[in-house]
Amino acid sequence: MLKSIKKRLMFNWAHSQIRLVLILTVSVCLIILAVGLTSFYTSKSVLQEELGELQQQMLRLNMDVIDEAIRETDQVAIQVALSDHIYWFLTSDNQNSYRDISQSYQFLTTLINNSAYIKSIYVYDIEKDSFLSIPQGFASNSATFLDSAWTEVASEFGDKSMLVKKRELPRGASANGSDITLFRQVKIQGKVQGIVAINLMDEALFAKLNPPVMNDLNRMRYIVDEEDQILYSVANHEFDEEAVELAIAEMQEDGKGDMSYQNRQLLVNQMESKVAGWRFISIVEQDSLLAQSKRIAQVVFLVSLAALALGSAVIYYINTQALRPVRRLRQLFGAVDGKTGEDGGIDLEKIAGELLGKHAHLSHLVRDTLSEASSKLMLDLYNGNVSGKRDMEEKWQRYFSEWTSAPMTAAMLSIDRYGEWSRAMSGSDHSLLKFAMANIATELLGTQWRIACADFGKDKMAILLQPRSEGQEAERKLLEVAEQIPRYLKFSVSAGVSHPFADVTRVKQALLEADNALMYRLYRGYGQVISFHEVSQHEVDETQGEGLTIERVIQAIEAGNEQEALESITEMMERIRVRNGYPSEALTGLQAAAGRIDELATAEEQGSEALHERFGTLHLADIEREFAERVKPVAERYGRLVESKDYVTCHRMIEYMKQHLGEPIGIPEISESVGISSSLASQVFKQETGETIYNYLTNLRMERAAELLARTDDRLSDIAQMVGYQHENSFIRTFRKCKEITPGKYRDMMRTRMDAASKE
């Protein structure tokens, strides 16, 4: 029987028609299976890509909201660290001065009231082991300050100046402390003197996060800190803690991917915040999305079986109709040799021509869009929008397929004096001139280098270079580009150049190196090509101090002394030059100083652009000129104000109020003291101070009453008389309205603090 079967199989295989049908049948089955599997995995990949992109966008929105809140809180921490009151607290031998503590409390209270996220603020003196906080108050050591366990964070900063951590609160500290706290070092003369701890309100911090869309997909989003503790989570479906831990473990290196857990397919995406160091993770169950694709794959498999059955039937038919093989083949293929479709045959030449034409058109489109795609990839890498090494390498191979493994160099070109340039050029010319810059660079470098350019917005354009042969120097060629652009475009550019690198995963690092080198334009001037290798060894002369003396400039402006203000600016710039600090640090200080001056300037004096927004593309000499041009009109206005009659009249009224606080005076008596009517006095006072005479007098009386309550044992009725109130109840109501505390409780609070200070 076996011999009979073998003989029959050999006979069928020897038959050309049967052999052809068998080959076609198997080929068709394999093609159908391949199409089915490819369709399934392609649809799965597309669904994951689309869903992953959506999740990435949602995570990006959430991360931006949190990062903005952290940045705002960090700005508050910087204000605290730079405050004169905190400087006094960290450097004074007598930290328990009532006057200084009161001013510090008012300063910290104002910061808390102006923020939607801050619950409380602690300032810790590392050397004296003392605390100044709102609302707890002053504590001379850790033993008397309930929430003091966090001071160990001083050893965790490393190279960072700011940390955001989740911490455990001691019993009884939850009313003023917080699970999430921002810590910032306070440096005085280069030494860490203290720590600012800002306790955040969790509900306010996470209130603006978008909840997950409630649809057929089970999803969860959560935020974890650098120690993998969950800070926040929201979901429309319950996920096991084991699934969350598994997602965290698998997503340590890659930013997205899918995994199987308890027979469920989960799609996981994550983003890491460069501000807080937190990771934003999304888990989506994708079984419902893939169900339809699985059904399609099953149907395709059944179709392949049907094709196989059909082939078997054909073979059986051929076996039964052995005398008609040629006619059967003609019926199957329908084409006649040498024909061009007249009898129903297929015109292969025409079809081939159409396919070749379409291929040429598609190739042309690919060449046109390849440069745009490579530019977008560079921008995405710089902004951190490409997640994962594998994703980056795949896109690099796709858009830079002609590049080799030779070392590459990144450069960052920037238009000098960008603010002046952008005002001189119309908006429509900006992109055109940036395009011309890229063309000049390509023309000069294209013969010896592979080059890719990307517009990074505003003043910047990034360039990636790879030599076509050995011995090429990128800095020399870029200097030639920087020299040629002014000849053709009539404006100068500066450039920063990175170290050479061979690993494509270091593109972002190289771009940041070039960006860092470019910032040294602040000291070196315009039209320079600055290598990161040159500036990476830069050391700051710490013996020269911080270099900024903006307080002297502010005082001179408010005094109306233009000459002294200009001299103070010159001195400030000279100290910056001598110290030769890091450009980013110097620019931050200069922008903060410019912000102080802008606060004094009117809208007309500021113009369309704030002073501190202009410095990024300027040399230090031009920044000094910008300061001088802004200070002159402001100092002149203050000079006129100091000399004005209304200013003098206003201050005479204030002096009269201070001298007669204990008397029942009012607006008639105050206006009579300067010889003008009550209505005119009210108008002048409001115009010069921004407050009414009554409110100003009330505040003076309450400040005097607070001093008497703290330093004397006089009765409330007597103190009321001393500050101009005939009735004790009226005095108590006014004091409580101004200070948000009754006079009696205020006296007890101040006595307690003074007793604690005296014991220490």
mmCIF file of N, CA and C in Angstrom, residues 104 158 292:
data_model
loop_
_atom_site.group_PDB
_atom_site.id
_atom_site.type_symbol
_atom_site.label_atom_id
_atom_site.label_comp_id
_atom_site.label_asym_id
_atom_site.label_seq_id
_atom_site.Cartn_x
_atom_site.Cartn_y
_atom_site.Cartn_z
ATOM 1 N N SER A 104 10.758 89.303 58.028
ATOM 2 C CA SER A 104 10.906 88.018 57.327
ATOM 3 C C SER A 104 9.569 87.302 57.225
ATOM 4 N N GLY A 158 24.199 66.732 45.815
ATOM 5 C CA GLY A 158 25.206 66.448 44.802
ATOM 6 C C GLY A 158 25.494 67.693 43.979
ATOM 7 N N GLN A 292 -10.371 42.837 16.931
ATOM 8 C CA GLN A 292 -10.786 42.830 15.530
ATOM 9 C C GLN A 292 -9.666 42.332 14.629
#
